[in-house]
Structure formats: structure tokens, C-alpha cells
Tab-separated table of C-alpha atoms and ligand atoms in Angstrom:
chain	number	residue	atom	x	y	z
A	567	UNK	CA	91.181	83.893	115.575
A	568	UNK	CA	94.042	84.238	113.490
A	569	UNK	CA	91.627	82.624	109.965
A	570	UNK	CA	89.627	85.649	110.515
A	571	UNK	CA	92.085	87.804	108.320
A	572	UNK	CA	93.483	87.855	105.425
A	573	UNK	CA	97.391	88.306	105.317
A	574	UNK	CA	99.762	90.326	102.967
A	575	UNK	CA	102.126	87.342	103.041
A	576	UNK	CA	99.586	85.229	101.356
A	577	UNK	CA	98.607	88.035	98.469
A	578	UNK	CA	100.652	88.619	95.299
A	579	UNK	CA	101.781	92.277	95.418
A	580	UNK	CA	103.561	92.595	92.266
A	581	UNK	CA	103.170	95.679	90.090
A	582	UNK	CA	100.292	96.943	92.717
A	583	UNK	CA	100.590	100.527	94.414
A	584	UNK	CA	100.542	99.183	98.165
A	585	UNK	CA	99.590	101.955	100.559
A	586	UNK	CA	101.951	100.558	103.639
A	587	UNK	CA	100.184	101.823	107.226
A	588	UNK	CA	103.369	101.779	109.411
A	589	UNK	CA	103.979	103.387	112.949
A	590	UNK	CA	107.221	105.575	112.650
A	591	UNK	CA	105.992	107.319	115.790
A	592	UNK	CA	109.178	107.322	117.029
A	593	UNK	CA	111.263	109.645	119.834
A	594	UNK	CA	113.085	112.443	118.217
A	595	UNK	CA	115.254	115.460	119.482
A	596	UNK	CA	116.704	118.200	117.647
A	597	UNK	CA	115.440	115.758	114.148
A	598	UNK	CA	117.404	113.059	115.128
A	599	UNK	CA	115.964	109.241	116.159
A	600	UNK	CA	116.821	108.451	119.336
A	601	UNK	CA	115.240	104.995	119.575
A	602	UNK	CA	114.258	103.362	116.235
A	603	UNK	CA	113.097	99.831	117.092
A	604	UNK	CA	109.437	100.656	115.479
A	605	UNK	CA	111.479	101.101	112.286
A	606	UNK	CA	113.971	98.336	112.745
A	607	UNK	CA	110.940	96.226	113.683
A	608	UNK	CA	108.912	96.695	110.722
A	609	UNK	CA	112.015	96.925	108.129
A	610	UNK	CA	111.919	93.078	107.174
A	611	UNK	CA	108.379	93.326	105.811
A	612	UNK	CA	108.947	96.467	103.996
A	613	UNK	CA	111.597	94.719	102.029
A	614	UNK	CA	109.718	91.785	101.831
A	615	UNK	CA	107.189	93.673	99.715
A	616	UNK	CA	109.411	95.787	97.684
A	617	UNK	CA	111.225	92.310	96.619
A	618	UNK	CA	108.245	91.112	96.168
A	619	UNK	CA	107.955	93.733	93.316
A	620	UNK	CA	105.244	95.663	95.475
A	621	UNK	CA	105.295	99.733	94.452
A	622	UNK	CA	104.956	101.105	98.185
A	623	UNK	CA	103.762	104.609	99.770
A	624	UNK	CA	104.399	103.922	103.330
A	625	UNK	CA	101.633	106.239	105.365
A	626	UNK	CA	102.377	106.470	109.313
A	627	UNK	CA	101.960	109.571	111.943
A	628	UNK	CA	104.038	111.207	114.157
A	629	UNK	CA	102.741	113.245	117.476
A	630	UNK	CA	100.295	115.062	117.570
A	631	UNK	CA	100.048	118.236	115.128
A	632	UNK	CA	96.824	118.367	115.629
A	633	UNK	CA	95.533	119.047	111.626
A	634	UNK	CA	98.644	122.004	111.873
A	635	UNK	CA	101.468	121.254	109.505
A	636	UNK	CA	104.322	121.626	111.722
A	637	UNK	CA	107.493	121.414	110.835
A	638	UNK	CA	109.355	119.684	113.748
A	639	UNK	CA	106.785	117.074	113.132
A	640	UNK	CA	107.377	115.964	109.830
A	641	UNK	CA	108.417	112.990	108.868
A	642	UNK	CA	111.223	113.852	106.433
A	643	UNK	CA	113.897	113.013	108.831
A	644	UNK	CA	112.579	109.664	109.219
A	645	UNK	CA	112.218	109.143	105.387
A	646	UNK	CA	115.788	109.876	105.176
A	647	UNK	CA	117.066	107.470	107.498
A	648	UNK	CA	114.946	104.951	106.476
A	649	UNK	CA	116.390	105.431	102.217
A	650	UNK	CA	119.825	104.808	104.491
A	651	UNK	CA	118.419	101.237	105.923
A	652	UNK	CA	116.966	100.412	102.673
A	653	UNK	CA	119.747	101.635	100.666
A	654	UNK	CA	117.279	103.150	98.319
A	655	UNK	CA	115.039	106.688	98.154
A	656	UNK	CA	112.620	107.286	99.828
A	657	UNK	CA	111.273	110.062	98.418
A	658	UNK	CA	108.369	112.313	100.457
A	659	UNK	CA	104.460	113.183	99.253
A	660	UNK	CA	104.041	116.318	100.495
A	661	UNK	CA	100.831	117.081	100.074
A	662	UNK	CA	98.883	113.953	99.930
A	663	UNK	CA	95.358	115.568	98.721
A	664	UNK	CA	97.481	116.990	95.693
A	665	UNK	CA	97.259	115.668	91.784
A	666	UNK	CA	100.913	115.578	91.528
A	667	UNK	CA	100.609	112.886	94.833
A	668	UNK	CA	98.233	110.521	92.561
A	669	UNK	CA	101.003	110.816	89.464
A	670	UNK	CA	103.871	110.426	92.526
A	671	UNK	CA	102.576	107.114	93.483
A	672	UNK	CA	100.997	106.481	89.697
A	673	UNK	CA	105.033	106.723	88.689
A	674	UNK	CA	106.352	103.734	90.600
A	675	UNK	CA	108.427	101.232	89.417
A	676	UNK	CA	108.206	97.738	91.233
A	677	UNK	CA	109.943	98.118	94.815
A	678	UNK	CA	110.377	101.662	94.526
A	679	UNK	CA	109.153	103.161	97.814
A	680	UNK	CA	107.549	106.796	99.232
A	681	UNK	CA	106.524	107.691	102.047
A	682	UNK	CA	103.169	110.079	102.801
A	683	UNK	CA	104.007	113.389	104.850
A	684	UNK	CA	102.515	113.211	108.838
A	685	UNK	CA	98.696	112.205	107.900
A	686	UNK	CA	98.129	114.296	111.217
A	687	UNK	CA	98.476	117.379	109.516
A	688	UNK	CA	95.503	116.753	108.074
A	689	UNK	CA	92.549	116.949	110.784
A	690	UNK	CA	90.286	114.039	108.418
A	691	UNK	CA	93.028	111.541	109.766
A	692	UNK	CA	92.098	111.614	113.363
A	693	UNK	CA	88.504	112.703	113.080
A	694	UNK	CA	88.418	109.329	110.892
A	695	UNK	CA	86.718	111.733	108.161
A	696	UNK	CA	85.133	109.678	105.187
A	697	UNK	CA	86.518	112.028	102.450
A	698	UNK	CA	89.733	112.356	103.877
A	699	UNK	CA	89.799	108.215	103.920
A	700	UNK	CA	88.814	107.969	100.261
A	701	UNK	CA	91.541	110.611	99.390
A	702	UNK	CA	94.234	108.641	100.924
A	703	UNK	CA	92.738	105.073	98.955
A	704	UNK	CA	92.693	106.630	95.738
A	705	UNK	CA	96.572	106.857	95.822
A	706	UNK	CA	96.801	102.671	95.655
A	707	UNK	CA	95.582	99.176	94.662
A	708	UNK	CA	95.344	97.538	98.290
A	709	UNK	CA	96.111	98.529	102.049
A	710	UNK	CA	97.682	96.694	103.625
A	711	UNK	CA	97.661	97.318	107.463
A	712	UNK	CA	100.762	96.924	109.332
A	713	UNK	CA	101.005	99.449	112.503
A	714	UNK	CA	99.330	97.232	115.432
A	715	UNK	CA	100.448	100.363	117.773
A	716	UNK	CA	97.753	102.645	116.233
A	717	UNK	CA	95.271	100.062	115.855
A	718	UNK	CA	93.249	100.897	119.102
A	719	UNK	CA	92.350	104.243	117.428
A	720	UNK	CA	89.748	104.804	114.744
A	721	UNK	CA	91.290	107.066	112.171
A	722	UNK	CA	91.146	107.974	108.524
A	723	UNK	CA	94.732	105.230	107.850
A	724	UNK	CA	93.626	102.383	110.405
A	725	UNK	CA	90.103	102.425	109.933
A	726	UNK	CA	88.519	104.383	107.610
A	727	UNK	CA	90.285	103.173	104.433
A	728	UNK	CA	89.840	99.545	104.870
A	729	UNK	CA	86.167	100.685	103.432
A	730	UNK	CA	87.301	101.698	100.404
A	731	UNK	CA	89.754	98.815	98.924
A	732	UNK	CA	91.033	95.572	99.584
A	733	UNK	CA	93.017	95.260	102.957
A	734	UNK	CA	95.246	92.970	104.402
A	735	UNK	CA	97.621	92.403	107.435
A	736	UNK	CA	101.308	93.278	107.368
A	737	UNK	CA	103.984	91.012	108.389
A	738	UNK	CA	104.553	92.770	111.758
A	739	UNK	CA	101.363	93.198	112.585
A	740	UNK	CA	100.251	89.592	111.806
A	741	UNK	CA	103.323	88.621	114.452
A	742	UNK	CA	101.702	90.345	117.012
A	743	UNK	CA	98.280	89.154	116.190
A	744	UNK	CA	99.888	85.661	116.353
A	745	UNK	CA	101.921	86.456	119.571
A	746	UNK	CA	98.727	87.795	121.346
A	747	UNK	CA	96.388	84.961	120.383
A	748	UNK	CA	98.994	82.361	121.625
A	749	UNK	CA	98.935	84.349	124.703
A	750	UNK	CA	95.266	84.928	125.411
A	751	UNK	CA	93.357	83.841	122.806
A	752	UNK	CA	94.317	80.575	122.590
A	753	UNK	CA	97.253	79.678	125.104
A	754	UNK	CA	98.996	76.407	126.442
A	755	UNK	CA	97.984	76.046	129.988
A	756	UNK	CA	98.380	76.830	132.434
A	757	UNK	CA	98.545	80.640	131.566
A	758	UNK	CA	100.344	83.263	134.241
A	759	UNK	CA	100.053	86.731	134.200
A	760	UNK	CA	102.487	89.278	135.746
A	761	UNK	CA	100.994	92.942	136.379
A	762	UNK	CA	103.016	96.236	137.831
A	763	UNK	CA	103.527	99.333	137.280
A	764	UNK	CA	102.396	102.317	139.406
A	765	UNK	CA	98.916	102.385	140.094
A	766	UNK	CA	95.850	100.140	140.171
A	767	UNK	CA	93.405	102.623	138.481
A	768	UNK	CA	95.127	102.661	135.533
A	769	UNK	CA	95.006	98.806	135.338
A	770	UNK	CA	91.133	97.899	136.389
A	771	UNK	CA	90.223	96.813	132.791
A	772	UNK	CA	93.688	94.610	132.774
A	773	UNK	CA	92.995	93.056	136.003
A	774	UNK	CA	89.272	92.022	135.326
A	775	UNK	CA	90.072	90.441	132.149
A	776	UNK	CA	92.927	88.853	133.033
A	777	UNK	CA	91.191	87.116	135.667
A	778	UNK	CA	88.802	85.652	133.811
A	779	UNK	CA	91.765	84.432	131.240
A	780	UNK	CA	94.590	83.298	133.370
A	781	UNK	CA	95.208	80.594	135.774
A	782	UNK	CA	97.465	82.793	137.864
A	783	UNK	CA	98.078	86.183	138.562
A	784	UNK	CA	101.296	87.517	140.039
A	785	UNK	CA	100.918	91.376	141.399
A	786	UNK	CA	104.052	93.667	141.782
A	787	UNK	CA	104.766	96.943	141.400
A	788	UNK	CA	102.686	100.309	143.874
A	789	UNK	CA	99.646	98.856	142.022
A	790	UNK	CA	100.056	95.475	144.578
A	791	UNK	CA	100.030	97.996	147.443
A	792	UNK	CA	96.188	98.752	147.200
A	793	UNK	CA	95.591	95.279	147.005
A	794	UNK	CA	97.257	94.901	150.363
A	795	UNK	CA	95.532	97.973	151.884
A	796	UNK	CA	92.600	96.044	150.845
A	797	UNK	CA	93.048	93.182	153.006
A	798	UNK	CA	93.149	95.794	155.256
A	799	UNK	CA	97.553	95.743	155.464
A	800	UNK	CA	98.665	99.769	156.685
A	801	UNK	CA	100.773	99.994	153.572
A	802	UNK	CA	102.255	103.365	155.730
A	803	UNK	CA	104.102	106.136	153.053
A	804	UNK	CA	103.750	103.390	150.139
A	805	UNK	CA	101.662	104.401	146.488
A	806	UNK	CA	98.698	103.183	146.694
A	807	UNK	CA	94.885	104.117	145.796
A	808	UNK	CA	92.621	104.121	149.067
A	809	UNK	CA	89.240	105.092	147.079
A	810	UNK	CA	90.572	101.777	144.870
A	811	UNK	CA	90.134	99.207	147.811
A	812	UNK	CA	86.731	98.322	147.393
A	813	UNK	CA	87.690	97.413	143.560
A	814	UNK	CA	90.188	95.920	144.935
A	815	UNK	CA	87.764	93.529	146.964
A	816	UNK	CA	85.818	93.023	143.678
A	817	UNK	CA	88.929	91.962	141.955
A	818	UNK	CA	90.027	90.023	144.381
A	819	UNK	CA	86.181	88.362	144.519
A	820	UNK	CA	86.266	87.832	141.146
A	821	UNK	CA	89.124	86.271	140.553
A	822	UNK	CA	88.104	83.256	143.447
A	823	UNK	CA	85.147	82.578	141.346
A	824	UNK	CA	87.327	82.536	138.250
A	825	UNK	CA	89.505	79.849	139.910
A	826	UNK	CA	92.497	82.667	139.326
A	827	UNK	CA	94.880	82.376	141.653
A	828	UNK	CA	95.737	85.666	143.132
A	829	UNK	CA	99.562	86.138	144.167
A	830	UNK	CA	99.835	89.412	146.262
A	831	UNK	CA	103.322	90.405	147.585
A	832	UNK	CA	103.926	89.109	151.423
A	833	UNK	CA	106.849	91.240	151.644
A	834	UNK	CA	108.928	94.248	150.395
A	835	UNK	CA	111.968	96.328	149.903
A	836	UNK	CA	110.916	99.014	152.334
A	837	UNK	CA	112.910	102.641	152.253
A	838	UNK	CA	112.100	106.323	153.331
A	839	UNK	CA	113.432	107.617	150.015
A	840	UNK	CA	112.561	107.830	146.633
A	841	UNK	CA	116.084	107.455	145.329
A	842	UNK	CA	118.543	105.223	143.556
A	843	UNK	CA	120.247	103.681	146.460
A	844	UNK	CA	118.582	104.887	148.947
A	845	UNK	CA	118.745	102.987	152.280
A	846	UNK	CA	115.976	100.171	152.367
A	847	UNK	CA	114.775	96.882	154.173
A	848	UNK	CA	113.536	93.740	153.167
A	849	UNK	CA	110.771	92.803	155.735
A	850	UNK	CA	107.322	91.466	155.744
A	851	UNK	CA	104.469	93.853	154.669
A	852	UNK	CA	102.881	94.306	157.963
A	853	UNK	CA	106.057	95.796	159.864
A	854	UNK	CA	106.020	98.788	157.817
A	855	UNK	CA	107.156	101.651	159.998
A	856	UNK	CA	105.785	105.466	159.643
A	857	UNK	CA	106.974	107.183	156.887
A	858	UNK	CA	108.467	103.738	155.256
A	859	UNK	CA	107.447	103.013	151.539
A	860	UNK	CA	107.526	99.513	149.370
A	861	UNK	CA	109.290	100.248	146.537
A	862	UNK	CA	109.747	96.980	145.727
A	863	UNK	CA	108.444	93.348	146.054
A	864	UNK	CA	110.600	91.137	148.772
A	865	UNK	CA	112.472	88.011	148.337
A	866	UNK	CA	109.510	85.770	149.094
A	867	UNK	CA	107.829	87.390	146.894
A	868	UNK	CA	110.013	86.678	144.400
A	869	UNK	CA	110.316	83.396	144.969
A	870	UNK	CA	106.534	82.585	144.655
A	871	UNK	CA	106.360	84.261	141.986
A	872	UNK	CA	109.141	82.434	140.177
A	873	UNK	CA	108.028	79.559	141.574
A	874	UNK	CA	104.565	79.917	139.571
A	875	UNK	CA	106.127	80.985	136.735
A	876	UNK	CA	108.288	78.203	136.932
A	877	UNK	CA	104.537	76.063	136.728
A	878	UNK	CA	103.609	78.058	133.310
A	879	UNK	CA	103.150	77.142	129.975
A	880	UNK	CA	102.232	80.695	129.406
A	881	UNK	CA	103.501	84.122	130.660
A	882	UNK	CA	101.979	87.079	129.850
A	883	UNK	CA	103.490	90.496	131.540
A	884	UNK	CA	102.798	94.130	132.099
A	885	UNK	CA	104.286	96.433	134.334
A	886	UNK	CA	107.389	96.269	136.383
A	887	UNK	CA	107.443	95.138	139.907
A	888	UNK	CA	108.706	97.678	141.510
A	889	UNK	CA	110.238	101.105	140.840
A	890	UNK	CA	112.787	99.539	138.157
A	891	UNK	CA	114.240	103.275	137.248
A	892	UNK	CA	116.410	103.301	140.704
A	893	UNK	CA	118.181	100.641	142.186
A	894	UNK	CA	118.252	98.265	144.136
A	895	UNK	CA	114.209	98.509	143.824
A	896	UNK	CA	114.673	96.765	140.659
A	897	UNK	CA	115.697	93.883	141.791
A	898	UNK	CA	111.936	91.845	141.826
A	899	UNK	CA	111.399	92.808	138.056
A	900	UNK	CA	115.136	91.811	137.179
A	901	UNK	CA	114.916	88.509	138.916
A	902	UNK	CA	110.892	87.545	137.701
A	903	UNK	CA	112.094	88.509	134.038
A	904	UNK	CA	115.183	86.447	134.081
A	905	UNK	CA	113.127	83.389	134.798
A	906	UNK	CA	110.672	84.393	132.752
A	907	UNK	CA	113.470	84.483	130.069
A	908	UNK	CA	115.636	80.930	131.004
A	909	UNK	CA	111.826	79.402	130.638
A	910	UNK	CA	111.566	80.768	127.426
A	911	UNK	CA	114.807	80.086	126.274
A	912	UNK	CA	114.382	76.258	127.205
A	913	UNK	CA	111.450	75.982	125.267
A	914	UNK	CA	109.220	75.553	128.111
A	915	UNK	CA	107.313	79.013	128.325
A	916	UNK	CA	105.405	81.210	125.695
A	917	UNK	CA	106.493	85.027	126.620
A	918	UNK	CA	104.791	88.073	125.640
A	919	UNK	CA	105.341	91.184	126.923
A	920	UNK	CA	104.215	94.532	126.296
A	921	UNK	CA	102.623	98.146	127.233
A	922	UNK	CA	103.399	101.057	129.184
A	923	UNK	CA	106.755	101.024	131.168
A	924	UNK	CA	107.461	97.174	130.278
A	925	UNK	CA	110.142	97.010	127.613
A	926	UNK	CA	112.648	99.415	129.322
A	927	UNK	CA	111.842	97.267	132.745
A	928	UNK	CA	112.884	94.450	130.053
A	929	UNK	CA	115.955	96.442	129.030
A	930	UNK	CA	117.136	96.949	132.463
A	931	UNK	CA	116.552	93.190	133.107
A	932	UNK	CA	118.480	92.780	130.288
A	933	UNK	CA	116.394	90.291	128.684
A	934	UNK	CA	114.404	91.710	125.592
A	935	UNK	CA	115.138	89.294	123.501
A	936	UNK	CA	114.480	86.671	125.388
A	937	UNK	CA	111.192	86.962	125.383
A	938	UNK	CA	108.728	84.901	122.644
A	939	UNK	CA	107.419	88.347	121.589
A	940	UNK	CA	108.153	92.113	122.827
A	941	UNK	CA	105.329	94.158	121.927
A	942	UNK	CA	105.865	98.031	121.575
A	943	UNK	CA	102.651	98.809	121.143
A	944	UNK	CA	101.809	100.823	124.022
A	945	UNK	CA	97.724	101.964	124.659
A	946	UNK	CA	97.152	99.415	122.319
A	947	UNK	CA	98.355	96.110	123.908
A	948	UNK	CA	96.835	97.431	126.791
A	949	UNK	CA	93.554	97.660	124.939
A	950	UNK	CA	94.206	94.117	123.906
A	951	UNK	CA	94.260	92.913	127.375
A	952	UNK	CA	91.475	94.263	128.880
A	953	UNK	CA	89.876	92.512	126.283
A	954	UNK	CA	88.236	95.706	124.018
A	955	UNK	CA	88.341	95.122	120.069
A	956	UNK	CA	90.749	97.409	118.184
A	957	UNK	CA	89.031	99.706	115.683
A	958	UNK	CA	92.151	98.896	113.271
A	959	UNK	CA	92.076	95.223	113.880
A	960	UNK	CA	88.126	94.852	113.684
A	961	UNK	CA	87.869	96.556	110.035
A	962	UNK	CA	90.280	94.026	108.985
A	963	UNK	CA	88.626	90.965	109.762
A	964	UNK	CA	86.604	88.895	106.930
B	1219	AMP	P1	103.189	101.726	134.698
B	1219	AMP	O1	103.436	102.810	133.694
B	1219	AMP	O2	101.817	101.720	135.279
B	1219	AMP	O3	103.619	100.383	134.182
B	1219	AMP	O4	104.099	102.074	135.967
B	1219	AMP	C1	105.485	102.084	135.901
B	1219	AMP	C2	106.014	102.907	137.031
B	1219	AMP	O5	105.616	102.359	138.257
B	1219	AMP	C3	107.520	102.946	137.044
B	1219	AMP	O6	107.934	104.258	136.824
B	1219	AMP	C4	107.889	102.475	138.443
B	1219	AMP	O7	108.911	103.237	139.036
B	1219	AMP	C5	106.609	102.667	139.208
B	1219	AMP	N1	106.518	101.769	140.365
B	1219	AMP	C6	106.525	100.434	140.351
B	1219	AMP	N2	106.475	99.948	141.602
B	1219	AMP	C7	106.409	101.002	142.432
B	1219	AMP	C8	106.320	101.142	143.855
B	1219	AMP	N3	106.277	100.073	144.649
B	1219	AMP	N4	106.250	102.386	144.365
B	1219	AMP	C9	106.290	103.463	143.542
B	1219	AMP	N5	106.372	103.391	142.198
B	1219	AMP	C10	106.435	102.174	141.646
């Protein structure tokens, strides 16, 4: 998969205006970052380029404005602490349709850097307008695409302007290409998936693909619970999706004639309470009294689950296994992702990870880094999974 693209790391970028797409979607209060690991992330390859003598206008998003300029939404706060990382200006296009942006970016020296104001201020970014795509190419040389976590939506800076000059594949992006093909693509078997989180019908499109890809699948999290109703389990107070059992039953179908093994909790942490130490059980799924939920997946459970991660060559993992936020109900996800991690760290396991709630369940596990490969891309990995092809990725293949 990974010779159908063409890689910045492989082009010579000196002297050439390099319009950077980058994700510095990132949580701010009051104009002040309050997580930047998307900018942290993709800082290596920035520098990479400007060393390389590459003259860069960094383009990226931020909420959703809406094609409304608004000012808590712009991205000079993020320019500024990013001229701190770098140690170098940044300075800020305002107005990116303008002449004086085309004489901005026409003024670099080699490894200077600036950085486009919020393309959604402009309603042609989202609505993936032609014009609005040209406007933004005419301000470079080459694209170069590096902002996997927007790469699920067709718009004017993922899309749209790879058909209007050369394009190529940033450094962080091509990790997570690389990360996501060793994982799914093309993976060392045998491959195990783990999938939580809250609900099944949020996951359908997961679940049927990864069936068809994996050799095992381990389900955790309230999204097991319909499963169980399924089999026909009173699952009592617990989450779970009633109308969703008859998917269930498809899944479930599906993933026999897949020769997927399906590994469905057997028991639980059972409590009355939604609430960090709350009083609980562990016991079996069928003696669930009235009024008792499953917040979490039992010790059995989490022993055949390790035990079949223990088995993998591959581990691929999205959603926590129970409700993570309050303890002790995240004890399943803290124990799976621990020997998820010791695998990994031994050399005998591929990890990736990604989507929704999965790197803070990581965080709490305290294990992160431990992993082969932490996505951050959120919709998008999930996109990945259920096997869809990325607007953003497509346009940049040969
Ligand atoms: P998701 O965004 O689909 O990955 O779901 C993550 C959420 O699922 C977290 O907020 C967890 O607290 C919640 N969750 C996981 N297991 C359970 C459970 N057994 N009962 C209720 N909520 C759960």
C-alpha cells in the first residue's frame, strides 16, 4: 500500500514555497493550549523541512467558525507558541485570498516559516470549493500533506488542492500510514483486535470490518453488553442497545464464517452506581441483580483476553473496556493495556491504537508510549477501520 504514494522525505524541498497541511486543532481555554501533542507530534517534520532549506506556510484549522472569522478561533495563539518551539517566527497570513499573502510567502528565505490564518473562516475550505482550492495553491511550489486527522474529510486543504500541484506525504502522516498498514493492511499474524467504548451503534462499521481482518476479537466496554443481551444474557440496569441485538446476531454470524474468533465478556464488575468508587461486584454475567450495571469487564475476562493477546503478533485497539473515567471500573482497560504494552516492549507485538476515548484510556493505563504507534486522529482512524477510503489519503495516491 505504502508504494502507492509519494513521500516528502524522498523529495528535495530546497528553495521551494511548501504549503505544510498540519492539524493544530488543538484544545484551548481562555487562548491558552491545554494539550499540544498534535503540535509536539508533528514538530520533528516541520524542522526537518525547514533544515532541509524548505520555505514553509503551514495551513491547518481550528473548530468550527463556520466561514465567520472569529476571533477566539484564530490561530495566532498557536503561531506564537509554536515560533517558541521552533525558536524562530512564525509570522501569521491574515488574509490568505490577499496580494500581500502571495508576496508574504513569495518573500521567504529557506526555512523561514508562516503559518495561514484558520482556513475555516473561509466557507470554500469546507465546502471543498474549486476556487477557493486554487487560491490556497497559488501561494506555493508543492503540498505536501501532513494532517492524517483531517484526512477523512474532503475540503479545499486535504483534498481539493492536491489537483492543482504536486503533492506529497508528510513525515507524520506517512508514520501513520505505515503504522496502519502494518496493522491492517498488511499485519504479522495472527492479528487481535480490542473494541470498547460505550455503545455498539457507534461501532457497526468497526466491528464488520474488523471481522473480516482479524483473527480475534476481544469485546469490552457497554458496547460488549448488547452482545450479551444478544445471546439472550438480562444485562439488568447495564448500557446497552436492545434495537442493536439483531446486528448483534449478524456480527456475531459473520464473524464464524470469517473464522474470527469472537471473545465476549463472561463476567463483570457489577455496581448500582455510576461513580468513582462506588460499591461493586465481580460476578458472572448472568447473576446480575435488578438495578445492577457492568461497568466493567471481570477478571476472567481479563484473563482471556490477555491470554489472546498474549497469542498476537498484532494488536490493534479502540475503545476502553469499561468506564475508565471512575475507578475501580478501570481496572480491565488498565490491565489489557499493560500487556498489550510488556508485548510490545519485548518485541513480540505490533501496537496501534487510536480513536475516540482511547488515548486518555491509554493515559490512565499509563502506557502511551508503549505502544508501536498512538494515533490521535480521532473520526479519522475510525474511518480507517471500518475500512472507508479517506478523501485526503485517496487524492494523494499515484
Ligand atoms: P467510546 O467513545 O465509544 O470509545 O466510549 C468511551 C466511553 O464508554 C467512556 O466514557 C466509558 O466510560 C464508557 N464505557 C465503557 N464501558 C462502559 C460500561 N460498561 N458502561 C457504561 N459506560 C461505559
Amino acid at each position: 500500500m505504502l508504494d502507492k504514494f509519494h513521500f516528502a522525505a524522498d523529495q528535495d524541498v530546497s528553495g521551494k514555497i511548501c504549503l505544510l497541511r498540519v492539524d493544530f486543532n488543538v484544545p484551548l481555554q481562555d487562548g491558552v493550549i491545554t494539550d499540544d501533542t498534535r503540535i509536539t507530534r508533528i514538530l520533528p517534520g516541520i524542522k526537518r523541512l525547514a533544515d532541509s532549506g524548505a520555505r514553509l506556510v503551514l495551513l491547518s484549522h481550528l473548530g468550527r467558525p463556520k466561514g465567520q472569522r472569529i476571533a477566539d478561533l484564530s490561530l495566532k495563539p498557536i503561531g506564537a507558541y509554536l515560533a517558541q518551539l521552533l525558536g524562530q517566527d512564525v509570522p501569521m497570513i491574515d488574509d490568505i485570498l490577499s496580494d500581500e499573502a502571495k508576496i508574504q510567502c513569495q518573500n521567504l528565505a529557506d526555512g523561514e516559516i508562516v503559518m495561514a490564518e484558520n482556513l475555516r473562516f473561509w466557507a470554500g475550505e469546507e465546502a471543498n470549493d474549486n476556487d477557493f482550492a486554487k487560491a490556497l495553491a497559488r501561494l506555493g511550489d508543492v503540498f505536501i500533506a501532513d494532517a492524517f486527522s483531517a484526512a477523512h474529510r474532503a475540503h479545499a486543504s486535504t483534498e481539493g488542492i492536491t489537483h492543482h500541484m504536486p503533492s506529497f506525504v508528510g513525515d507524520a502522516m506517512a508514520a501513520e500510514l505505515r503504522a496502519l498498514s502494518d496493522a491492517l493492511v498488511a499485519p504479522q499474524r495472527p492479528v487481535v483486535a480490542v473494541v470498547g467504548g460505550a455503545k455498539v451503534s457507534t461501532k457497526l462499521s468497526v466491528l464488520e470490518n474488523l471481522v473480516k481482518k482479524t483473527d480475534a476479537l476481544i469485546l469490552g466496554g457497554g458496547m460488549a453488553n448488547s452482545f450479551l443481551g444478544a445471546q439472550g444474557i438480562d444485562m439488568k440496569a447495564s448500557l446497552s442497545e436492545p434495537d442493536l441485538f439483531e446486528t448483534a446476531r449478524h456480527i456475531m454470524a459473520a464473524a464464524n464464517d470469517a473464522g474470527c474468533e469472537l471473545i465476549i465478556p463472561t463476567d463483570g464488575l457489577a455496581s448500582k452506581e455510576f461513580a468513582a468508587n462506588a460499591a461493586h461486584r465481580a460476578i458472572a454475567n448472568e447473576l446480575l441483580d435488578e438495578g445492577e450495571m457492568m461497568l466493567d469487564v471481570g477478571p476472567d475476562s481479563i484473563a482471556n483476553a490477555i491470554a489472546a493477546i498474549k497469542g498476537a503478533k498484532t494488536v490493534l485497539w479502540n475503545g476502553p473496556m469499561g468506564a475508565f473515567e471512575i475507578a475501580p471500573f478501570d481496572t480491565a482497560t488498565v490491565a489489557v493495556a499493560k500487556a498489550v504494552a510488556d508485548q510490545t516492549k519485548a518485541g513480540l507485538t505490533t501496537s496501534v491504537a487510536g480513536g475516540g476515548d482511547t488515548v486518555a484510556a491509554l493515559n490512565v493505563a499509563g502506557v502511551a508510549d508503549d505502544f508501536s504507534y498512538l494515533s490521535l486522529a480521532g473520526g479519522a482512524f475510525l474511518e480507517w477501520l471500518e475500512g472507508k477510503t479517506l478523501p485526503g489519503i485517496a487524492a494523494l495516491m499515484k
